[in-house]
Short mmCIF file of C-alpha atoms in Angstrom, two decimals:
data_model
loop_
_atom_site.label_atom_id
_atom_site.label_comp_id
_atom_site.label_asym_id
_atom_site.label_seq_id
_atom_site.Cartn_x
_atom_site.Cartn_y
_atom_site.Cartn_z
CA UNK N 1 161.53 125.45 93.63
CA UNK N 2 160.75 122.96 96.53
CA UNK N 3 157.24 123.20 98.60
CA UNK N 4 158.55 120.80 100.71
CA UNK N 5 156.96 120.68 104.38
CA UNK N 6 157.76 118.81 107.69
CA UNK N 7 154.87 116.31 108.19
CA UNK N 8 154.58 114.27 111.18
CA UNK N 9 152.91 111.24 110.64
CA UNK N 10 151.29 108.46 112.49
CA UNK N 11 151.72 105.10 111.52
CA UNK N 12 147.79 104.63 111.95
CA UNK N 13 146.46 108.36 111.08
CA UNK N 14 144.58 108.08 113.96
CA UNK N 15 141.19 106.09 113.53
CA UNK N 16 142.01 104.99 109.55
CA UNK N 17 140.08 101.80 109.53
CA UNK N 18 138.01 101.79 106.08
CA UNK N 19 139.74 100.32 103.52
CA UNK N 20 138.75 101.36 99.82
CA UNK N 21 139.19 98.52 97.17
CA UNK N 22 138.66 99.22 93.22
CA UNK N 23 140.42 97.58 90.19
CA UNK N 24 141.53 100.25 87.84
CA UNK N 25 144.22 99.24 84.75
CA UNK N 26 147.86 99.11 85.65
CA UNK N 27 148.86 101.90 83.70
CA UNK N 28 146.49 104.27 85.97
CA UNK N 29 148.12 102.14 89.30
CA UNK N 30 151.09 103.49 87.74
CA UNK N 31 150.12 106.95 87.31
CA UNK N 32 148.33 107.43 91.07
CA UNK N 33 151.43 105.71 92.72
CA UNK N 34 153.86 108.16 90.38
CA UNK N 35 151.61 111.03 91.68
CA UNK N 36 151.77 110.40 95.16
CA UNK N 37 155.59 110.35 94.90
CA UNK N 38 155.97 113.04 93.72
CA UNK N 39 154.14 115.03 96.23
CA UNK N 40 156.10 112.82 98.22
CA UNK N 41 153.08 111.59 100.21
CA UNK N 42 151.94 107.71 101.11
CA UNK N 43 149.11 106.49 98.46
CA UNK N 44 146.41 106.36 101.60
CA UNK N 45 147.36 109.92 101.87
CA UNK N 46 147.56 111.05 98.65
CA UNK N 47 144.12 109.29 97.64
CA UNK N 48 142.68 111.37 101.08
CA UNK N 49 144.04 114.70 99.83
CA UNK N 50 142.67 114.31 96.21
CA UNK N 51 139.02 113.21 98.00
CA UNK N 52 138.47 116.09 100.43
CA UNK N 53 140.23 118.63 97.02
CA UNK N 54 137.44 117.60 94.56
CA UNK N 55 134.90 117.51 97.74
CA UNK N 56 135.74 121.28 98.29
CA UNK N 57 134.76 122.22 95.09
CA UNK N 58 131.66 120.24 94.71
#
């Protein structure tokens, strides 16, 4: 089953400038990046979709 969507994205997302820099372990790197990929989504985006998720249910 795909869930697959047609996304049109900017290159700049349209006022992104914060940047967000924490050291995890690389084995957690590994994991986020594997995540993102496989909802087939850019890390920036992926990391802004898991924020404004766990924010909802705050």
């Amino acid at each position: 089953m795909t869930t697959e969507k047609k996304r049109i994205i900017t290159a700049h997302k349209g006022g992104r400038t914060e940047r967000i820099s924490q050291r995890v372990l690389p084995e957690v790197k590994n994991m986020f990046d594997e995540m993102a990929e496989r909802k087939n989504m850019k890390p920036a985006d992926f990391l802004e979709f898991l924020i404004k998720k766990v924010y909802k249910k705050a």
